[in-house]
Coordinates of N, CA and C in Angstrom, one line a residue:
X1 N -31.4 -24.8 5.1 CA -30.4 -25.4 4.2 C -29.4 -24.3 3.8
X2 N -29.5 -22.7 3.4 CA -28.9 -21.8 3.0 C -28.5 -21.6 4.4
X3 N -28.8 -22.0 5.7 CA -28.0 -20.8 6.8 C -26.9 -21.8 7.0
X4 N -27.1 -23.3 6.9 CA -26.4 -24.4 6.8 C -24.8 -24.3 5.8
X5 N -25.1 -24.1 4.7 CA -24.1 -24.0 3.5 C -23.0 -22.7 4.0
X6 N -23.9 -21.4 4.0 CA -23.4 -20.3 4.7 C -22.1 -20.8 6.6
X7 N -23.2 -21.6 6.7 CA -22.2 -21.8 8.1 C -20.9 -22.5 7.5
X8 N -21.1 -23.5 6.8 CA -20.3 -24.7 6.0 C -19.1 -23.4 5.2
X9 N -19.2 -22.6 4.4 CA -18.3 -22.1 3.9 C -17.6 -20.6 5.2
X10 N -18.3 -20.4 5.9 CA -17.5 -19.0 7.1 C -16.3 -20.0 7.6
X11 N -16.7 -21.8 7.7 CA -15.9 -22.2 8.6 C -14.7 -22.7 8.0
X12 N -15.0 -22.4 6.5 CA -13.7 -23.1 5.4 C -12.8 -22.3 5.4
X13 N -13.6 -20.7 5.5 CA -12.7 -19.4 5.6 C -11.7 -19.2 6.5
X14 N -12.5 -19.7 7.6 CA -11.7 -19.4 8.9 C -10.6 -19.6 9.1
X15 N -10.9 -21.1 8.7 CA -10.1 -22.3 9.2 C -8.9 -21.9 7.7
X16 N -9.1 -21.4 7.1 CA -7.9 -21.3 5.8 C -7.0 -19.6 5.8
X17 N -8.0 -19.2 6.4 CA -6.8 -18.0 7.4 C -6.3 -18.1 8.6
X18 N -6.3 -19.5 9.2 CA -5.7 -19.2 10.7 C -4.8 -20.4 10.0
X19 N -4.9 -21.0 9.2 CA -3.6 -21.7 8.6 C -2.7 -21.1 7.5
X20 N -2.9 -19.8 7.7 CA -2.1 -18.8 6.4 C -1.1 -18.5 7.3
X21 N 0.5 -18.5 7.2 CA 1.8 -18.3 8.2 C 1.3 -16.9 8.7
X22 N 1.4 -16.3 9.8 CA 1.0 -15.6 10.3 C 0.2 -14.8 11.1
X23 N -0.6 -16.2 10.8 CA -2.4 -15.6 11.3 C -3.1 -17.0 12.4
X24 N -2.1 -17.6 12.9 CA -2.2 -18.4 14.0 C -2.5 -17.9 15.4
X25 N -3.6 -18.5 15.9 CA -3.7 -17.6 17.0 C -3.1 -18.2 18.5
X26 N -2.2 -19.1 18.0 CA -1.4 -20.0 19.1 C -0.2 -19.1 19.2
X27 N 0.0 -18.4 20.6 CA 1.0 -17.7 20.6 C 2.2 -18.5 20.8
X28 N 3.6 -18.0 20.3 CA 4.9 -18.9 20.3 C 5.2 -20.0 19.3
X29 N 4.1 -20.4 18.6 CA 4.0 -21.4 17.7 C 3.9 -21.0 16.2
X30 N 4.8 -21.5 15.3 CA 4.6 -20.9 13.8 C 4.6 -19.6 13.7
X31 N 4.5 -19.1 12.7 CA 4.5 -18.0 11.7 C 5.7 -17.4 11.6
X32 N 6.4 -16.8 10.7 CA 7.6 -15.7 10.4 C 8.1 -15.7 11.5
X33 N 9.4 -15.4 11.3 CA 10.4 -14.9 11.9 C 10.8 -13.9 11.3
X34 N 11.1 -12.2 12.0 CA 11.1 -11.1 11.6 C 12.1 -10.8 10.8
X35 N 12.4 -10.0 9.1 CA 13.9 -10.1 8.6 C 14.4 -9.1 9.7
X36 N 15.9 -9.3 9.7 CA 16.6 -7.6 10.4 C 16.5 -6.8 9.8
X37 N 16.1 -5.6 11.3 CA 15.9 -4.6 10.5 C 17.4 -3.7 10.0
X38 N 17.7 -3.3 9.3 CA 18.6 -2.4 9.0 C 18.3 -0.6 9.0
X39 N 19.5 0.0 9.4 CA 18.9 1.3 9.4 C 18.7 1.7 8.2
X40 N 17.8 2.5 8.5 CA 16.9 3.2 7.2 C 18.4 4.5 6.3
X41 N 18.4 4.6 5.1 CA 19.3 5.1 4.1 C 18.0 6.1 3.6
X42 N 18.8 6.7 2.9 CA 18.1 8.5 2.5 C 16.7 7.5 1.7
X43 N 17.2 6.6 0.3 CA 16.0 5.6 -0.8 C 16.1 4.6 0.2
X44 N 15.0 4.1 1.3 CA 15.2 2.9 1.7 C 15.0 1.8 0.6
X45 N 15.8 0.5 1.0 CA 15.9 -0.8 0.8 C 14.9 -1.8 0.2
X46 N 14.7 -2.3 -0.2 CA 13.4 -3.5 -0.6 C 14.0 -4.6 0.0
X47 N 13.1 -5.0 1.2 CA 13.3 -6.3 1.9 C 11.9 -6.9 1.9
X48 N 12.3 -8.2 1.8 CA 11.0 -9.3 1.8 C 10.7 -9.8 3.5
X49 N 9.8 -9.6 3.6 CA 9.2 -10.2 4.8 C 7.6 -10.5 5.4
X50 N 7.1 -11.5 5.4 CA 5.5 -11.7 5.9 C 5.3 -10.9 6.9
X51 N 6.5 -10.7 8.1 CA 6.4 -10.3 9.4 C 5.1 -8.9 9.3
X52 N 4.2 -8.9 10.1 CA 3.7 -7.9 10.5 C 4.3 -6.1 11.4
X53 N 3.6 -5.7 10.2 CA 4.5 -4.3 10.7 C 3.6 -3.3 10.8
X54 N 3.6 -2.2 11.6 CA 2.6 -1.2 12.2 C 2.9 -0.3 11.2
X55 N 1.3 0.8 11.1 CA 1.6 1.6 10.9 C 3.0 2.8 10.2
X56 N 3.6 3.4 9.7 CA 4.6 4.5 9.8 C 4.0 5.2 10.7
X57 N 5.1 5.9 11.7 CA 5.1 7.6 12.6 C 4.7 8.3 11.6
X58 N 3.9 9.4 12.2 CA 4.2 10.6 11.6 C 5.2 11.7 11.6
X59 N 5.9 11.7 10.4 CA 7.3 12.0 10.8 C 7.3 14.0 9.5
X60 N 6.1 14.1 9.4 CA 6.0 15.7 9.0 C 5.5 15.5 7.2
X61 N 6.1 14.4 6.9 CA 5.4 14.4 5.4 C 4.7 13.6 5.0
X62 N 4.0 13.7 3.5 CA 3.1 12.5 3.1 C 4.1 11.5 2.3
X63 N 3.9 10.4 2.5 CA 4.7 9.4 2.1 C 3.8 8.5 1.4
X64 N 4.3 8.0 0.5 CA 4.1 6.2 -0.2 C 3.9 5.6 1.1
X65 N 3.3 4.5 1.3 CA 3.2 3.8 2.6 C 3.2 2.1 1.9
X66 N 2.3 2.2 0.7 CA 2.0 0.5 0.3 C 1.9 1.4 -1.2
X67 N 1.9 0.2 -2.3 CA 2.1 0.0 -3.6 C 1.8 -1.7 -3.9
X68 N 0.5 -1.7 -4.6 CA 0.2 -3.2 -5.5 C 0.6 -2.9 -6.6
X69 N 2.1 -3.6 -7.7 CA 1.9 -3.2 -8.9 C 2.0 -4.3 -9.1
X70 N 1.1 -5.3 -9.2 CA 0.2 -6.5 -10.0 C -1.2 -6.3 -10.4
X71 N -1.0 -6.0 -11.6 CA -2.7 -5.5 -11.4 C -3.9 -7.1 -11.4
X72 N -3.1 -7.9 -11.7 CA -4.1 -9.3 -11.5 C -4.4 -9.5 -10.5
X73 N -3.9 -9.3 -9.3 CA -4.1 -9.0 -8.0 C -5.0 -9.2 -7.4
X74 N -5.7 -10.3 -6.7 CA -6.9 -10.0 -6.0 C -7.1 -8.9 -5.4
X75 N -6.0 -7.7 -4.8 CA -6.4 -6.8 -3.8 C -7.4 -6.1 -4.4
X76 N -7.9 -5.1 -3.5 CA -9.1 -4.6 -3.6 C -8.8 -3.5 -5.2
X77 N -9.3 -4.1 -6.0 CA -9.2 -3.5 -7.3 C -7.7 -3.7 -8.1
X78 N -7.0 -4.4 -7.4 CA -5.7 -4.7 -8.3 C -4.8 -3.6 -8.0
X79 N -4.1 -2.9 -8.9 CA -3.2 -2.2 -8.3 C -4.1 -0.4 -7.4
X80 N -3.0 -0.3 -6.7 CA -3.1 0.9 -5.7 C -2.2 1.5 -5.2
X81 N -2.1 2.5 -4.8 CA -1.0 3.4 -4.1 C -1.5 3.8 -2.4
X82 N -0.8 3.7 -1.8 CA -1.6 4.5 -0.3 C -1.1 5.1 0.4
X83 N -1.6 6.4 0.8 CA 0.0 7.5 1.2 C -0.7 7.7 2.0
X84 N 0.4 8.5 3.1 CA -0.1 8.5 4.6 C 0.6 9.7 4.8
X85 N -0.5 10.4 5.4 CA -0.5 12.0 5.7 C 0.3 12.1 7.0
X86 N 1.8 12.1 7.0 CA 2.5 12.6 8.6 C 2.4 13.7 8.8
X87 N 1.7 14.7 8.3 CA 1.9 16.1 9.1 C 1.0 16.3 10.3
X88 N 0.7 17.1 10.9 CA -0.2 17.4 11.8 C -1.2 18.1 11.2
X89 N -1.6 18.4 9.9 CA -2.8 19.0 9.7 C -3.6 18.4 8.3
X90 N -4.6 18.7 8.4 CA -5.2 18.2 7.0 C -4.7 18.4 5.7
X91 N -4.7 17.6 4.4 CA -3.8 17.7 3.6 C -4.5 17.4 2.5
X92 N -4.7 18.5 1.4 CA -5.2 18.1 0.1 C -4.5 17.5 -0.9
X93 N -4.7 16.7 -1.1 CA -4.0 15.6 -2.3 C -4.3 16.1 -3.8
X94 N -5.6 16.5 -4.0 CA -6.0 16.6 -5.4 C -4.9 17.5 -6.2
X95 N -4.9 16.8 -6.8 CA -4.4 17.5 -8.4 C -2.8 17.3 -7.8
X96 N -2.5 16.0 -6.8 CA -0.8 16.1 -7.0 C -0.7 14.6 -7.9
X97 N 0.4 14.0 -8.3 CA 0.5 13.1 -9.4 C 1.5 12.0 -9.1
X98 N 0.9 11.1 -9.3 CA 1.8 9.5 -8.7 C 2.3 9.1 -10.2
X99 N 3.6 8.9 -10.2 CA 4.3 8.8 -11.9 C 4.8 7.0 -11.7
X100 N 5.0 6.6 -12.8 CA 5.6 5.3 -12.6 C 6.7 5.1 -13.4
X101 N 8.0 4.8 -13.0 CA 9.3 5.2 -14.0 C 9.4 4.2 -14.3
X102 N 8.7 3.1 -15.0 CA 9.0 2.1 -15.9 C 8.1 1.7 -16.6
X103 N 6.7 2.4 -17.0 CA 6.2 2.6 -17.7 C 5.9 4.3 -18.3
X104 N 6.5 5.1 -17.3 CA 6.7 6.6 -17.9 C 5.0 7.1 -17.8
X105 N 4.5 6.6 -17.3 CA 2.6 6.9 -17.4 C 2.9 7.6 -16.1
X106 N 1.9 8.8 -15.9 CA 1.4 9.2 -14.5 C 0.0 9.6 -14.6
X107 N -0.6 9.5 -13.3 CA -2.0 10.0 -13.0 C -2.0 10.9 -12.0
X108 N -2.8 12.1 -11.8 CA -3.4 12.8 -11.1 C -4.3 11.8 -9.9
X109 N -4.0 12.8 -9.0 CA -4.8 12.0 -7.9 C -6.1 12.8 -7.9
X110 N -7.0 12.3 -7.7 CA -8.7 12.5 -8.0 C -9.1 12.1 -5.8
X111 N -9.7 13.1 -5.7 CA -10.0 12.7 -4.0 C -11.1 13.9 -3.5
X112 N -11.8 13.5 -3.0 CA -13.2 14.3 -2.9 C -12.7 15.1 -1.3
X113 N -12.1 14.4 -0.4 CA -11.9 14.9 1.2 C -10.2 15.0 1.1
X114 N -10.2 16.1 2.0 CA -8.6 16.2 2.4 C -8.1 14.8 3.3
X115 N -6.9 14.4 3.6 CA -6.6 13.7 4.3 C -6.2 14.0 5.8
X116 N -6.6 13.8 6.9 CA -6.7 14.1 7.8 C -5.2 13.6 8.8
X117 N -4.8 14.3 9.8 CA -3.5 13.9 10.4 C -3.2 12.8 10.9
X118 N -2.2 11.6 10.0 CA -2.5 10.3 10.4 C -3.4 9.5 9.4
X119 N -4.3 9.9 8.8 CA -4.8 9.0 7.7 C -4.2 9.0 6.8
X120 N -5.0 8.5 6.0 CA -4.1 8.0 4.4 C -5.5 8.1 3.3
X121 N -4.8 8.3 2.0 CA -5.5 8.2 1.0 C -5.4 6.8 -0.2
X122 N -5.9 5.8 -0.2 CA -6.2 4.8 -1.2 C -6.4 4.7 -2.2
X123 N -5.7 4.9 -3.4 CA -5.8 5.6 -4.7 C -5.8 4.1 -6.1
X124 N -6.8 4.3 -6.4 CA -7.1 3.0 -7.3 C -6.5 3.8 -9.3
X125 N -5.9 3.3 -9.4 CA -5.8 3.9 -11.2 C -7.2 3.7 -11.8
X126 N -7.2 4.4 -13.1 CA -8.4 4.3 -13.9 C -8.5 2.8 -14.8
X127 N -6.7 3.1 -15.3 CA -6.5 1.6 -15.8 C -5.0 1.1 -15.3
X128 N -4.2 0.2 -16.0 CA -3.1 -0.1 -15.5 C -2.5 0.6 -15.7
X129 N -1.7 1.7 -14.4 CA -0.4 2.3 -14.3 C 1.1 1.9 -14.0
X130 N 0.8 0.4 -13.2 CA 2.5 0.3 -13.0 C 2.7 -0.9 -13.6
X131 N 4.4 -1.2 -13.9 CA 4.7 -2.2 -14.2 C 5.1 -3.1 -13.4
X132 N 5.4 -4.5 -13.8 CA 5.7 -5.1 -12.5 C 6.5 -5.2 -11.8
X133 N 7.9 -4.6 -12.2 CA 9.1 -4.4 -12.0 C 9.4 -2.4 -12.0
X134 N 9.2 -1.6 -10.7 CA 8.7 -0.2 -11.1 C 9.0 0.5 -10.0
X135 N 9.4 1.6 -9.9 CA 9.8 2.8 -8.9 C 8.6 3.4 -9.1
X136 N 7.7 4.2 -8.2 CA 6.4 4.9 -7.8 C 7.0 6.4 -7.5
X137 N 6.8 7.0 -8.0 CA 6.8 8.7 -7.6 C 5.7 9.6 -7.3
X138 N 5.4 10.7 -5.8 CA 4.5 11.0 -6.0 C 5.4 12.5 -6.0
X139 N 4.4 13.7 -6.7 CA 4.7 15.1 -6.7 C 3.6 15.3 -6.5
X140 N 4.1 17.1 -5.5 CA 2.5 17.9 -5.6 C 2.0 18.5 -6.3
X141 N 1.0 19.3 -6.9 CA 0.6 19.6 -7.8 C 1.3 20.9 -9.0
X142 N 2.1 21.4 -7.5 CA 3.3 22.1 -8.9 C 4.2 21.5 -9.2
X143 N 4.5 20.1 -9.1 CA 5.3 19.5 -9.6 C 6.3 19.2 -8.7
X144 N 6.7 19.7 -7.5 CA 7.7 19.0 -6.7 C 8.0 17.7 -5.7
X145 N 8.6 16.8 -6.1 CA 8.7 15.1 -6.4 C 8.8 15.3 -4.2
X146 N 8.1 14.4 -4.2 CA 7.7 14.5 -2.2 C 8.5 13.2 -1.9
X147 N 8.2 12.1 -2.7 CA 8.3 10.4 -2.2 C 8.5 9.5 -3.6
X148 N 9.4 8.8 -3.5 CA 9.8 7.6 -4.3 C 10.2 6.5 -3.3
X149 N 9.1 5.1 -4.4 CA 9.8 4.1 -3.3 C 10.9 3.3 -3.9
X150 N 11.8 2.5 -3.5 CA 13.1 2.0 -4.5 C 12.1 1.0 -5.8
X151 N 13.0 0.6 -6.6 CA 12.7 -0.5 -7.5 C 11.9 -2.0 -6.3
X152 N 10.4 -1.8 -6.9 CA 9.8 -3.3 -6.8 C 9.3 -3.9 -7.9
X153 N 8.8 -5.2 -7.1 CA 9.0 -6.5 -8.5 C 7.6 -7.0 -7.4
X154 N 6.3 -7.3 -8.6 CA 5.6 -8.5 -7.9 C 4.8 -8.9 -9.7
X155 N 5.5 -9.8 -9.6 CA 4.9 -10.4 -11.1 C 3.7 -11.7 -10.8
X156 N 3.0 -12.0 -9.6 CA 2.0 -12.6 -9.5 C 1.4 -12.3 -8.3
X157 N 0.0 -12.9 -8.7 CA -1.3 -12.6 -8.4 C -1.4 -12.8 -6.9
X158 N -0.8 -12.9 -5.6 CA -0.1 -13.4 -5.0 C -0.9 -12.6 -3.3
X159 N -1.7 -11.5 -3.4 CA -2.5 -11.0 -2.5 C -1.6 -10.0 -1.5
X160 N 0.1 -10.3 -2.3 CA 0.8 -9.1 -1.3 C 1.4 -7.8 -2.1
X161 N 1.3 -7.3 -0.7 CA 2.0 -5.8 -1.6 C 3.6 -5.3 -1.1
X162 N 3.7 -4.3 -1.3 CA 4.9 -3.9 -1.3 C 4.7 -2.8 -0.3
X163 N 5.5 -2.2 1.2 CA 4.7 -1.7 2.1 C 6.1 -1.1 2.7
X164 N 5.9 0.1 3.8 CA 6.6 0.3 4.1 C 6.7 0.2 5.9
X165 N 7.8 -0.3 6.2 CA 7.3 -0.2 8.3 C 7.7 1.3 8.7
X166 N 7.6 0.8 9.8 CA 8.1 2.3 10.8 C 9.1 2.3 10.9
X167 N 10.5 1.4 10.4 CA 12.0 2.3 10.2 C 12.0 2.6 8.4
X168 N 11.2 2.8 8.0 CA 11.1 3.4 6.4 C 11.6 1.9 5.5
X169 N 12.0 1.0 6.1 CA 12.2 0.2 5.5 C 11.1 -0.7 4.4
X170 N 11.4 -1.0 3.0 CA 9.8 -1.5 2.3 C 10.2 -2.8 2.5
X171 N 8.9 -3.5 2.7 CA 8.8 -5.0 2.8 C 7.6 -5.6 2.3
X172 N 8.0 -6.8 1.3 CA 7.0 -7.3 0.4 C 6.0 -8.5 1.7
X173 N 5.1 -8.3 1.2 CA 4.0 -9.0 2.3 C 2.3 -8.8 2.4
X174 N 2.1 -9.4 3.7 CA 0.6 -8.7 4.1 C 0.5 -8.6 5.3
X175 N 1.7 -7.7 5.9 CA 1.6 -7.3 7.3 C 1.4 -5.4 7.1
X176 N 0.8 -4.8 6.2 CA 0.4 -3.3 6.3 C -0.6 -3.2 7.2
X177 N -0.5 -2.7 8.5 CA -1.8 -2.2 9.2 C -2.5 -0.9 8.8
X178 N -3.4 -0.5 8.5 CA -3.9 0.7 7.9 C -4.1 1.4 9.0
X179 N -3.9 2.5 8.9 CA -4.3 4.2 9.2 C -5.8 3.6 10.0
X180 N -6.4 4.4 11.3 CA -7.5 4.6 11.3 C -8.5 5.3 10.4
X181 N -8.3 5.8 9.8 CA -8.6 6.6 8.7 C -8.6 6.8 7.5
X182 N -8.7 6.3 6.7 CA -8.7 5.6 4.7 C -9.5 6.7 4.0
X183 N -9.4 7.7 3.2 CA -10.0 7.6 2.4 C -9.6 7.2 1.2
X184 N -11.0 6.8 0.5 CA -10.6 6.3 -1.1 C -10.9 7.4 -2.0
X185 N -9.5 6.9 -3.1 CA -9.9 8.1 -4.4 C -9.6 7.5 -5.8
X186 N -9.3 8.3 -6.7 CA -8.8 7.8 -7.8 C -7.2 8.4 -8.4
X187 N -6.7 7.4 -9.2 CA -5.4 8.1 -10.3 C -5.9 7.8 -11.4
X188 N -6.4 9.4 -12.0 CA -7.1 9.9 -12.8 C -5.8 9.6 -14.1
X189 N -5.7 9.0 -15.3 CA -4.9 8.6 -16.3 C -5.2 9.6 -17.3
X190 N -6.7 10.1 -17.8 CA -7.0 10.7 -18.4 C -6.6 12.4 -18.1
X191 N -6.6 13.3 -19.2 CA -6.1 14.8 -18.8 C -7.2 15.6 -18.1
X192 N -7.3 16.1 -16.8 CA -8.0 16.3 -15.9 C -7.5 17.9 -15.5
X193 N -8.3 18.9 -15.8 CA -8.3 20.3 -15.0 C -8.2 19.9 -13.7
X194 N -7.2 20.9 -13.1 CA -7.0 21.2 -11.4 C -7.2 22.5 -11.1

């Protein structure tokens, strides 16, 4: 009877993600149509789009990649930050600091492993750091500002984030493909020795 129920709800799941715009597996038929891309400016753009977008290149620095600042959010713990290591070598994060200019709060980044060439680091707050309407800043640990993403807005619980593609352009959605490589850490809010 439990393997029955179990089958009964995998098939409710299924069937309610292959009917979510973009996740059809009939090629040519439904989902998004891609926004234009525009070329990328020194602060890229905030553009809305479902469309599915790869990865960022590794283009020599660590970047912002995605930002949830809803914290009602179903995503995995509500809000997050997730930067992605473009250099070619491993990269210690600890003790650099993700600030939020519209609530004026910042946290230390808390991370046990360096981030490796190509990966990214997943950074959960301790409590709520951004607002819903907010520019994200990260610096490294002596304080020199690396990545800002423009002004974003997500005032509901809505399962998307704010993300960046491979011409630097940010686009609100759930087309972020992740990094082979994730680690998770924290943004330590409390005053933390480095």
């Amino acid at each position: 009877m439990a393997a029955r129920g179990f089958a009964a709800a995998f098939l409710l799941i299924v069937g309610a993600l292959l009917a979510l715009p973009g996740c059809s597996d009939d090629e040519g038929q439904g989902g998004p149509t891609p926004a234009p891309v525009t070329s990328p400016t020194s602060l890229p753009t905030a553009n809305t789009s479902p469309a599915s977008q790869a990865t960022p290149r590794p283009d020599g620095l660590i970047r912002i990649i995605a930002v949830e600042v809803a914290s009602e959010d179903p995503s995995p713990g509500g809000q997050y930050v997730l930067l992605f290591n473009g250099t070619s070598k491993a990269v210690d994060l600890a003790c650099w600091t993700v600030r939020s200019a519209s609530t004026g709060s910042s946290a230390r980044v808390s991370i046990a492993a360096a981030i490796p060439p190509g990966g990214a680091a997943r950074l959960f707050p301790d409590d709520r750091l951004f607002g819903s309407a907010d520019t994200v800043e990260l610096s490294t640990r002596d304080g020199h500002q690396v990545d800002r993403t423009p002004r974003i807005t997500d005032r509901t619980g809505d399962d998307q984030v704010w993300f960046r593609d491979q011409t630097g352009d940010w686009r609100f959605g759930r087309g972020l493909a992740l990094p082979s490589q994730v680690v998770d850490g924290r943004l330590a809010m409390r005053t933390e020795s480095c």
